[in-house]
Coordinates of C-alpha atoms in Angstrom, one line a residue:
M1 CA -23.1 -6.1 -9.0
I2 CA -24.0 -2.5 -9.6
V3 CA -24.3 -1.9 -5.9
K4 CA -20.9 -3.3 -5.3
S5 CA -19.5 -1.0 -8.0
L6 CA -21.2 2.0 -6.5
E7 CA -20.3 1.4 -3.0
S8 CA -16.6 0.4 -3.6
T9 CA -15.9 3.6 -5.6
V10 CA -13.0 5.3 -3.9
S11 CA -10.8 3.0 -5.4
S12 CA -8.2 14.3 -19.8
V13 CA -11.0 12.8 -22.8
L14 CA -10.8 15.9 -24.8
S15 CA -7.6 17.9 -24.7
L16 CA -7.6 21.6 -25.5
K17 CA -6.0 20.6 -28.7
R18 CA -8.0 17.4 -29.5
P19 CA -10.8 15.3 -28.0
A20 CA -10.1 11.8 -26.9
L21 CA -11.9 8.5 -26.1
I22 CA -11.1 6.7 -22.8
A23 CA -10.5 3.4 -24.6
H24 CA -10.5 1.8 -28.0
G25 CA -13.7 0.2 -29.2
E26 CA -16.9 1.0 -31.0
Q27 CA -18.0 4.6 -30.5
V28 CA -20.7 6.7 -32.1
R29 CA -19.5 10.3 -32.4
P30 CA -21.5 13.5 -32.8
K31 CA -21.5 14.9 -36.3
D32 CA -19.5 18.0 -35.2
A33 CA -17.0 16.1 -33.0
R34 CA -13.3 16.7 -33.6
P35 CA -10.7 13.9 -34.2
L36 CA -10.6 11.5 -31.3
A37 CA -7.4 10.4 -29.6
V38 CA -7.4 6.9 -28.2
I39 CA -6.0 5.4 -25.0
D40 CA -5.4 1.7 -25.5
E41 CA -5.2 -1.0 -22.8
N42 CA -1.5 -0.3 -22.3
N43 CA -2.2 3.3 -21.6
N44 CA -0.6 4.4 -24.8
E45 CA -2.2 7.4 -26.6
F46 CA -2.4 7.7 -30.3
L47 CA -4.3 9.9 -32.8
P48 CA -6.1 8.2 -35.7
S49 CA -5.3 9.8 -39.1
V50 CA -7.8 12.4 -40.1
G51 CA -8.4 14.6 -43.1
E52 CA -8.1 17.9 -41.5
D53 CA -5.9 19.2 -38.6
L54 CA -8.1 21.1 -36.2
E55 CA -5.5 21.6 -33.4
L56 CA -5.3 25.0 -31.8
V57 CA -2.1 26.8 -32.9
P58 CA 0.1 27.4 -29.8
E59 CA 1.8 30.8 -29.2
P60 CA 5.5 30.9 -29.9
A61 CA 7.5 30.1 -26.8
T62 CA 9.4 33.1 -25.3
T63 CA 10.3 31.7 -21.9
D64 CA 11.4 28.4 -20.4
T65 CA 11.0 28.7 -16.7
L66 CA 7.8 26.8 -15.7
R67 CA 9.1 23.3 -15.7
P68 CA 12.6 24.2 -14.6
F69 CA 11.1 26.0 -11.6
Y70 CA 10.3 22.6 -10.1
D71 CA 13.7 21.2 -10.7
G72 CA 15.3 20.1 -7.4
K73 CA 12.2 21.3 -5.5
S74 CA 10.5 19.5 -2.6
V75 CA 6.8 19.9 -2.5
F76 CA 4.3 19.4 0.4
V77 CA 0.7 18.4 -0.5
T78 CA -2.2 18.2 1.9
G79 CA -5.4 16.5 0.7
G80 CA -3.3 14.3 -1.6
T81 CA -5.7 11.3 -1.4
G82 CA -8.7 13.2 -2.6
F83 CA -9.9 13.4 -6.2
L84 CA -8.1 16.7 -6.9
G85 CA -5.0 15.8 -4.8
K86 CA -4.4 12.5 -6.6
V87 CA -4.5 14.1 -10.1
L88 CA -2.2 16.9 -8.9
I89 CA 0.4 14.5 -7.6
E90 CA 0.3 12.4 -10.7
K91 CA 0.7 15.5 -12.9
L92 CA 3.6 16.8 -10.8
L93 CA 5.4 13.5 -11.0
R94 CA 4.9 13.0 -14.8
A95 CA 5.3 16.5 -16.1
C96 CA 7.8 17.9 -13.6
E97 CA 10.4 15.1 -13.6
G98 CA 13.0 17.3 -12.1
L99 CA 11.1 17.4 -8.8
R100 CA 13.1 16.1 -5.9
T101 CA 10.4 15.0 -3.4
I102 CA 6.7 15.2 -2.9
Y103 CA 5.7 14.9 0.8
I104 CA 2.1 13.8 1.3
L105 CA 0.2 14.4 4.5
L106 CA -1.7 11.2 5.4
R107 CA -3.8 10.5 8.5
P108 CA -4.7 7.1 9.9
K109 CA -8.2 6.1 8.7
R110 CA -10.5 3.1 8.7
G111 CA -8.2 1.2 11.1
L112 CA -5.2 1.7 8.8
T113 CA -2.0 3.5 9.8
S114 CA -0.6 6.3 7.6
E115 CA 2.0 4.0 6.2
Q116 CA -0.6 1.3 5.3
R117 CA -2.7 4.0 3.6
Y118 CA 0.3 5.2 1.7
K119 CA 1.0 1.7 0.3
E120 CA -2.7 1.6 -0.9
F121 CA -2.3 5.1 -2.3
V122 CA 0.7 4.3 -4.6
R123 CA -1.2 1.3 -6.0
H124 CA -4.1 3.5 -7.0
P125 CA -5.1 3.3 -10.7
V126 CA -4.5 7.0 -11.2
F127 CA -0.8 6.1 -11.3
D128 CA -1.1 3.2 -13.8
R129 CA 0.6 5.1 -16.6
L130 CA 3.5 6.1 -14.4
R131 CA 3.8 2.5 -13.2
S132 CA 3.9 1.2 -16.7
K133 CA 6.3 3.7 -18.2
T134 CA 8.4 5.5 -15.4
P135 CA 7.8 3.6 -12.2
Q136 CA 10.9 5.1 -10.7
L137 CA 9.1 8.5 -10.4
L138 CA 6.9 7.0 -7.7
E139 CA 9.9 6.7 -5.5
K140 CA 9.8 10.5 -5.1
L141 CA 6.7 10.2 -3.0
V142 CA 7.2 10.4 0.8
C143 CA 4.5 9.6 3.3
V144 CA 4.2 12.1 6.2
G145 CA 2.0 10.8 9.0
G146 CA -0.3 13.5 10.4
D147 CA -3.7 15.1 10.5
I148 CA -4.8 18.6 9.4
S149 CA -7.3 18.7 12.3
L150 CA -4.6 18.1 15.0
P151 CA -2.3 20.7 16.6
L152 CA 1.0 21.0 14.7
L153 CA -0.8 18.8 12.1
G154 CA -0.1 15.8 14.3
L155 CA 3.5 15.6 12.9
S156 CA 6.3 13.7 14.6
E157 CA 9.3 15.8 15.6
R158 CA 11.4 14.2 12.8
D159 CA 8.8 14.9 10.0
H160 CA 8.2 18.4 11.4
R161 CA 11.9 19.2 11.1
T162 CA 12.1 17.7 7.6
L163 CA 9.3 19.8 6.3
L164 CA 10.7 23.0 7.8
D165 CA 14.1 22.3 6.3
Q166 CA 13.3 20.9 2.9
V167 CA 10.0 22.2 1.5
Q168 CA 9.9 25.0 -1.1
V169 CA 6.4 24.7 -2.5
V170 CA 3.1 23.9 -0.7
F171 CA -0.2 22.9 -2.2
H172 CA -3.0 23.1 0.5
V173 CA -5.8 21.0 -1.0
A174 CA -7.2 19.4 2.1
A175 CA -10.7 20.3 3.0
T176 CA -14.1 18.8 3.7
V177 CA -16.2 19.4 0.5
R178 CA -19.4 18.0 2.0
F179 CA -22.1 20.7 1.8
N180 CA -24.0 19.2 4.7
E181 CA -21.1 18.8 7.0
G182 CA -21.6 19.9 10.6
L183 CA -20.3 23.4 11.4
I184 CA -17.7 22.1 13.9
E185 CA -16.3 19.5 11.5
A186 CA -16.2 22.0 8.6
A187 CA -14.5 24.7 10.7
L188 CA -12.0 22.3 12.1
L189 CA -10.8 21.0 8.7
N190 CA -11.3 24.1 6.5
T191 CA -10.4 27.0 8.8
I192 CA -8.5 25.8 11.9
G193 CA -6.6 23.2 9.9
T194 CA -5.6 25.9 7.4
K195 CA -4.3 28.1 10.2
R196 CA -2.2 25.3 11.5
L197 CA -0.7 24.7 8.1
L198 CA 0.0 28.4 7.6
D199 CA 1.8 28.5 11.0
L200 CA 3.9 25.6 9.8
C201 CA 4.7 27.4 6.6
A202 CA 5.8 30.5 8.4
N203 CA 8.8 28.6 9.8
M204 CA 9.8 26.8 6.5
Q205 CA 13.4 27.9 5.7
Q206 CA 13.3 27.6 1.9
L207 CA 9.6 28.4 1.2
Q208 CA 9.0 30.0 -2.2
S209 CA 5.3 29.5 -2.9
V210 CA 2.1 28.5 -1.1
V211 CA -1.1 27.8 -3.1
H212 CA -4.4 27.6 -1.1
V213 CA -7.3 25.9 -2.8
S214 CA -10.6 27.6 -2.1
T215 CA -13.9 27.5 -4.0
A216 CA -15.4 29.9 -6.6
Y217 CA -18.5 29.8 -4.3
S218 CA -16.9 31.3 -1.2
N219 CA -19.0 34.4 -1.9
P220 CA -22.3 32.8 -3.0
C221 CA -24.4 35.9 -2.2
R222 CA -22.5 38.0 -4.8
S223 CA -23.7 37.6 -8.4
E224 CA -20.5 39.3 -9.6
V225 CA -17.3 37.8 -8.1
D226 CA -14.0 39.5 -8.7
E227 CA -10.6 37.8 -8.1
A228 CA -10.3 39.4 -4.7
V229 CA -10.8 38.4 -1.1
Y230 CA -14.1 39.8 0.3
P231 CA -14.8 40.6 3.9
P232 CA -16.1 37.4 5.6
P233 CA -19.4 37.3 7.6
M234 CA -17.3 36.8 10.8
D235 CA -13.7 37.6 11.8
P236 CA -11.6 34.5 11.4
E237 CA -10.0 34.7 14.9
Q238 CA -13.4 35.2 16.6
F239 CA -14.9 32.3 14.5
M240 CA -12.1 29.9 15.5
Q241 CA -12.3 30.9 19.2
C242 CA -16.1 30.3 19.0
I243 CA -15.6 26.8 17.6
Q244 CA -12.8 25.9 20.0
L245 CA -14.2 27.3 23.2
L246 CA -18.0 26.8 23.1
P247 CA -19.6 23.5 23.9
G248 CA -20.7 21.5 20.9
D249 CA -24.4 21.7 21.7
V250 CA -24.2 25.5 21.9
I251 CA -22.5 25.7 18.5
N252 CA -25.1 23.5 17.0
A253 CA -27.8 25.7 18.4
I254 CA -26.4 28.9 16.9
A255 CA -25.0 27.3 13.7
G256 CA -27.9 28.7 11.6
K257 CA -27.2 32.2 12.8
L258 CA -23.5 31.9 12.2
Q259 CA -24.2 30.5 8.7
G260 CA -26.3 33.5 7.9
T261 CA -27.0 33.9 4.1
H262 CA -24.5 31.1 3.2
P263 CA -26.3 28.0 1.8
N264 CA -24.1 25.6 3.7
T265 CA -21.2 25.3 6.1
Y266 CA -18.8 24.6 3.2
T267 CA -19.1 28.0 1.6
L268 CA -19.2 29.7 5.0
T269 CA -15.9 28.2 6.2
K270 CA -14.2 28.7 2.9
S271 CA -15.1 32.4 3.0
I272 CA -13.7 32.9 6.5
T273 CA -10.6 30.9 5.6
E274 CA -9.9 33.1 2.6
Q275 CA -9.7 36.1 4.9
L276 CA -7.4 34.1 7.2
V277 CA -5.1 33.3 4.3
A278 CA -5.1 36.9 3.2
Q279 CA -4.0 37.9 6.7
Y280 CA -0.8 35.8 6.3
A281 CA 0.0 37.2 2.9
D282 CA 2.4 39.8 4.3
R283 CA 4.5 36.9 5.9
L284 CA 4.1 34.2 3.3
P285 CA 4.3 33.9 -0.5
L286 CA 0.6 33.0 -0.8
C287 CA -2.0 32.9 -3.6
I288 CA -5.5 31.5 -3.8
V289 CA -7.1 29.3 -6.5
R290 CA -10.9 29.1 -6.6
P291 CA -12.2 26.2 -8.7
S292 CA -15.9 26.0 -9.4
I293 CA -17.5 22.5 -9.7
V294 CA -14.6 20.1 -10.3
T295 CA -15.5 17.4 -12.9
G296 CA -13.9 14.6 -14.8
A297 CA -10.6 15.1 -16.7
V298 CA -10.2 16.5 -20.1
A299 CA -7.1 14.5 -20.8
E300 CA -5.0 13.7 -17.8
P301 CA -4.2 11.3 -16.2
Y302 CA -6.7 9.7 -18.6
P303 CA -9.4 11.1 -20.7
G304 CA -12.7 11.1 -18.7
W305 CA -10.9 10.2 -15.4
I306 CA -13.2 10.3 -12.4
D307 CA -13.1 8.2 -9.2
N308 CA -16.1 9.3 -7.2
V309 CA -19.9 9.8 -7.4
Y310 CA -20.1 13.2 -5.6
G311 CA -22.1 16.0 -6.9
I312 CA -22.7 16.3 -10.6
T313 CA -20.9 13.1 -11.4
G314 CA -23.4 11.1 -9.4
I315 CA -26.3 12.9 -11.1
M316 CA -24.9 12.2 -14.5
M317 CA -24.4 8.6 -13.6
E318 CA -28.0 8.2 -12.5
I319 CA -29.2 10.0 -15.6
G320 CA -27.3 7.4 -17.6
R321 CA -28.9 4.6 -15.6
G322 CA -32.3 6.1 -16.1
T323 CA -33.1 6.5 -12.4
I324 CA -33.5 10.3 -12.4
S325 CA -36.5 11.9 -14.1
S326 CA -36.6 15.3 -12.5
I327 CA -33.9 17.8 -11.3
M328 CA -34.5 21.1 -9.6
C329 CA -32.6 23.5 -11.8
D330 CA -33.0 26.7 -13.7
E331 CA -31.9 25.5 -17.1
R332 CA -31.6 29.0 -18.4
C333 CA -28.6 29.7 -16.1
T334 CA -25.0 29.3 -17.2
M335 CA -23.5 26.4 -15.2
D336 CA -19.9 26.4 -14.1
V337 CA -17.9 23.3 -14.1
I338 CA -14.1 22.9 -14.5
P339 CA -12.2 19.7 -15.4
V340 CA -9.9 18.4 -12.7
D341 CA -6.8 18.4 -14.9
I342 CA -7.4 22.1 -15.8
V343 CA -7.5 22.9 -12.1
C344 CA -4.3 21.0 -11.4
N345 CA -2.5 22.8 -14.3
T346 CA -3.7 26.1 -12.8
L347 CA -2.3 25.1 -9.3
I348 CA 1.1 24.2 -10.8
A349 CA 1.3 27.3 -12.9
A350 CA 0.0 29.5 -10.0
A351 CA 2.8 28.3 -7.7
W352 CA 5.3 29.1 -10.5
E353 CA 3.9 32.6 -11.1
N354 CA 3.5 33.3 -7.4
A355 CA 7.2 32.5 -6.7
Q356 CA 8.3 34.9 -9.4
K357 CA 6.2 37.8 -8.3
I358 CA 4.2 38.0 -5.1
A359 CA 1.2 40.2 -5.4
T360 CA -0.3 42.7 -2.9
P361 CA -3.0 42.3 -2.1
I362 CA -3.0 38.5 -2.3
R363 CA -3.4 37.2 -5.9
V364 CA -6.6 35.2 -6.5
Y365 CA -7.4 33.0 -9.5
N366 CA -11.1 32.3 -10.3
C367 CA -10.6 28.9 -12.0
T368 CA -14.0 28.8 -13.7
S369 CA -15.5 28.2 -17.1
G370 CA -18.7 30.3 -17.3
Q371 CA -17.2 33.6 -18.7
V372 CA -14.4 31.8 -20.6
N373 CA -16.4 29.2 -22.5
G374 CA -19.8 28.9 -20.9
I375 CA -22.6 26.4 -21.4
K376 CA -26.2 26.5 -20.2
W377 CA -27.7 23.9 -18.0
H378 CA -30.3 22.9 -20.6
E379 CA -27.5 22.3 -23.2
Y380 CA -25.4 20.4 -20.7
G381 CA -28.4 18.2 -19.8
R382 CA -29.4 17.7 -23.4
I383 CA -25.9 16.4 -24.4
T384 CA -25.7 14.2 -21.2
Q385 CA -29.0 12.5 -22.1
Q386 CA -28.0 12.0 -25.7
C387 CA -24.7 10.4 -24.5
A388 CA -26.6 8.2 -22.1
V389 CA -28.6 6.8 -25.0
R390 CA -25.7 6.6 -27.5
N391 CA -23.4 4.8 -25.1
P392 CA -25.4 3.1 -22.4
T393 CA -24.1 1.2 -19.5
K394 CA -25.0 -2.4 -18.9
Y395 CA -26.3 -1.2 -15.5
V396 CA -29.0 0.9 -17.0
M397 CA -32.3 0.4 -15.1
L398 CA -34.8 2.5 -17.1
Y399 CA -34.7 4.3 -20.4
P400 CA -32.9 7.6 -19.8
G401 CA -35.1 10.7 -19.8
F402 CA -35.3 13.6 -17.4
R403 CA -36.4 17.3 -17.2
F404 CA -35.1 20.3 -15.3
R405 CA -37.8 21.9 -13.2
T406 CA -38.2 25.1 -11.1
N407 CA -41.7 24.1 -9.8
R408 CA -40.9 22.4 -6.5
L409 CA -44.4 20.8 -6.2
M410 CA -44.2 19.2 -9.6
H411 CA -40.6 18.1 -9.0
K412 CA -41.6 16.4 -5.7
L413 CA -44.6 14.7 -7.4
V414 CA -42.4 13.3 -10.2
E415 CA -39.8 12.4 -7.6
V416 CA -42.3 10.2 -5.7
L417 CA -43.9 8.6 -8.8
L418 CA -40.8 8.1 -10.9
H419 CA -37.9 7.9 -8.5
F420 CA -39.1 6.3 -5.2
L421 CA -42.1 4.3 -6.4
P422 CA -40.0 2.2 -8.9
A423 CA -37.2 1.9 -6.4
Y424 CA -39.5 0.5 -3.7
L425 CA -41.2 -1.8 -6.3
F426 CA -37.8 -3.1 -7.4
D427 CA -36.8 -3.7 -3.8
V428 CA -40.0 -5.7 -3.2
L429 CA -39.0 -7.9 -6.2
M430 CA -35.5 -8.3 -4.8
R431 CA -36.8 -9.3 -1.4
A432 CA -39.1 -11.9 -3.0
Q433 CA -36.0 -13.4 -4.7
G434 CA -34.1 -13.4 -1.4
A435 CA -31.7 -10.6 -2.5
K436 CA -30.8 -7.5 -0.5
P437 CA -32.9 -4.5 -1.4
I438 CA -30.8 -1.5 -2.4
M439 CA -32.7 0.7 -4.9
A440 CA -34.5 2.8 -2.3
K441 CA -31.2 3.4 -0.5
I442 CA -29.6 4.5 -3.7
A443 CA -32.6 6.8 -4.6
K444 CA -32.4 8.5 -1.2
R445 CA -28.6 8.9 -1.5
F446 CA -28.9 10.7 -4.8
Q447 CA -31.9 12.7 -3.7
K448 CA -29.8 14.0 -0.9
A449 CA -26.9 14.9 -3.3
A450 CA -29.4 16.7 -5.6
D451 CA -30.9 18.6 -2.7
T452 CA -27.5 19.8 -1.4
G453 CA -26.5 21.0 -4.9
E454 CA -29.9 22.7 -5.7
Y455 CA -28.7 26.1 -4.6
F456 CA -26.0 26.1 -7.2
A457 CA -28.3 24.8 -9.9
M458 CA -30.9 27.6 -9.3
H459 CA -28.5 30.5 -9.4
E460 CA -25.9 32.0 -11.7
W461 CA -22.7 33.8 -11.1
N462 CA -20.4 36.0 -13.1
F463 CA -16.8 35.1 -12.2
R464 CA -14.2 37.5 -13.4
N465 CA -11.1 35.8 -14.8
D466 CA -8.5 38.4 -15.5
N467 CA -5.8 36.8 -13.4
L468 CA -6.6 33.3 -14.7
L469 CA -6.6 34.4 -18.3
G470 CA -3.4 36.3 -17.7
L471 CA -1.8 33.2 -16.2
G472 CA -2.9 31.2 -19.2
R473 CA -1.3 33.7 -21.6
R474 CA 2.0 33.5 -19.7
V475 CA 1.9 29.7 -19.6
R476 CA 1.3 29.5 -23.3
R477 CA 4.3 31.7 -23.9
D478 CA 6.4 29.2 -22.0
R479 CA 8.2 26.3 -23.6
A480 CA 6.1 23.8 -21.5
G481 CA 2.9 25.8 -22.1
A482 CA 1.2 23.1 -24.2
D483 CA 1.4 20.7 -21.3
F484 CA -0.2 23.0 -18.8
P485 CA -3.5 24.5 -20.2
C486 CA -5.1 26.6 -17.5
D487 CA -8.5 27.4 -18.9
V488 CA -11.2 25.9 -21.1
Q489 CA -10.8 28.1 -24.1
G490 CA -11.5 26.0 -27.2
L491 CA -13.1 23.1 -25.2
D492 CA -15.7 21.3 -27.2
W493 CA -18.4 20.7 -24.6
A494 CA -20.2 18.0 -26.6
A495 CA -17.1 15.9 -27.0
Y496 CA -16.0 16.5 -23.4
I497 CA -19.4 15.5 -21.9
E498 CA -19.5 12.4 -24.1
N499 CA -16.1 11.3 -22.8
Y500 CA -17.0 12.3 -19.2
M501 CA -20.0 9.9 -19.5
L502 CA -17.7 7.2 -20.9
G503 CA -15.3 7.9 -18.0
I504 CA -18.1 7.4 -15.5
R505 CA -19.0 4.2 -17.3
R506 CA -15.4 2.9 -17.2
F507 CA -13.8 4.2 -14.0
V508 CA -16.8 4.4 -11.7
L509 CA -19.2 1.6 -12.8
K510 CA -16.2 -0.6 -14.0
D511 CA -18.1 -1.2 -17.2
E512 CA -15.7 -1.6 -20.1
L513 CA -16.6 -0.9 -23.7
D514 CA -16.8 -4.6 -24.6
S515 CA -20.3 -4.7 -23.0
M516 CA -21.6 -1.9 -25.2
S517 CA -23.5 -4.2 -27.6
Q518 CA -25.2 -6.0 -24.6
A519 CA -26.1 -2.6 -23.1
R520 CA -27.6 -1.3 -26.3
S521 CA -29.8 -4.4 -26.6
K522 CA -30.9 -3.9 -23.0
L523 CA -31.6 -0.2 -23.7
Q524 CA -33.8 -1.2 -26.7
R525 CA -35.9 -3.5 -24.5
L526 CA -36.3 -0.7 -21.9
L527 CA -37.4 1.6 -24.7
W528 CA -40.2 -0.8 -25.6
F529 CA -41.1 -1.2 -21.9
K530 CA -41.3 2.6 -21.6
R531 CA -43.5 2.8 -24.7
F532 CA -45.7 0.1 -23.3
L533 CA -46.1 1.9 -20.0
Q534 CA -46.9 5.2 -21.8
L535 CA -49.6 3.4 -24.0
G536 CA -51.0 1.8 -20.8
A537 CA -51.2 5.2 -19.1
L538 CA -53.0 6.7 -22.2
L539 CA -55.5 3.9 -22.3
L540 CA -56.1 4.3 -18.5
L541 CA -56.6 8.0 -19.0
Y542 CA -59.0 7.4 -21.9
Y543 CA -60.9 4.9 -19.8
F544 CA -61.3 7.3 -16.9
C545 CA -62.3 10.2 -19.2
G546 CA -65.0 7.9 -20.8
L547 CA -66.2 6.9 -17.3
L548 CA -66.5 10.5 -16.2
F549 CA -68.3 11.4 -19.5
R550 CA -70.9 8.6 -19.0
M551 CA -71.4 9.6 -15.3
H552 CA -72.0 13.2 -16.3
H553 CA -74.7 12.2 -18.8
I554 CA -76.4 9.8 -16.3

């Protein structure tokens, strides 16, 4: 059952003013947690009565232009079916009701046409609240068949003309975010695809703002990262010509040299693409938003919302299931994660600000948390483990417990003994029962995920946030400011992580809170099993020490 949940996953929590649970039910809260808002089974949010009001006091509104900016506008979104894209579209529909249309670029995939994928898309759980309260807003979504990797985006003549005539705001979210993607694929989607979109935007008749989503790690070799576009390791035009003209085997042979000091093809292509975007800034109303590691939602569309197991989410899930005992990470470093709804608010606000005043050079927003409200890896890990024990999932396999390590040899030893050995033993038992072995496969999958993210867990960056904080101040002065928080000032990390873990439990593992009692009973049995193994190991060590002592005296 757990495998089915894991493999079928494709399918905020704490607001900046108040923390929230993902559902009603029994919940053990940290002593210092703030009042918890609750989302019931009908997607209604309410705040239980509390003795003290701890909400942040908003600044007095002096403008009323953010929400009205989107009235009557047509928006074009690429990458709309991804994690970030879905949350962005849901927020635009719900918070900017005056929008006229949202055009979504959808490519055929897995044997489904663009229209068939669109019908699946609008049924996605991310839109449940809209469907239950304002279903008519979903009628503003329009499917545009195409592919970012094709010339002219693969658009039909009719769709091409519609976009040129109707669109005022563009959010370019589409990208491959796989760190281990081949260079050709990464370049085709992240760089060449972006150029094709910019060429389309250059001919849009009513265009007012284009927001390009990059990454805070586009310059990974710099420990201090300003909100500016840095010279890339290679000229964008030469890079694209290289990818398009050279044979694939030649590109693969020189990929390492092209990658240079970048840890992967993702950061390389994002760096080159930023320079490409900057080159269009004299022709287009462009800005760049650089999120760091995008994580579960603070409050929207639901507290703790997450719909994938990529990156840190998968690691947290396996910590909760007890299948991870060692992680290569410098726990003294400040980590940098940013909730998905904070990123979406930043995108929406950045498009608004960019339309009002275009900056030269191009305006960049480092959408990060480290210098705004940072948390160390060791603290994040400690809270995650506490939450895993306090609110276990019924799919827990071993009692949760892990350590961050910087010693690779020790890490590999623990990985073999406590990750892979139990996984293979479990698979042997499953084979004996006639079931399909799956634990070794899962262990390898998450080992690969941990390895690809190791570079970011072993280094620390200082991201400057002047533009982001300035945007946040302008948003808070707007009448709609409370609905569009753009930074993590005031975020209670303990409450956020707890609800993030509950979100993984509910939205990824499909494990509702009514199984909590069963899960806690199982966890107690696993604790006794762990103590039994520890006692057995101590007795075995005592036996061997005694044996060596007797042999020495003989």
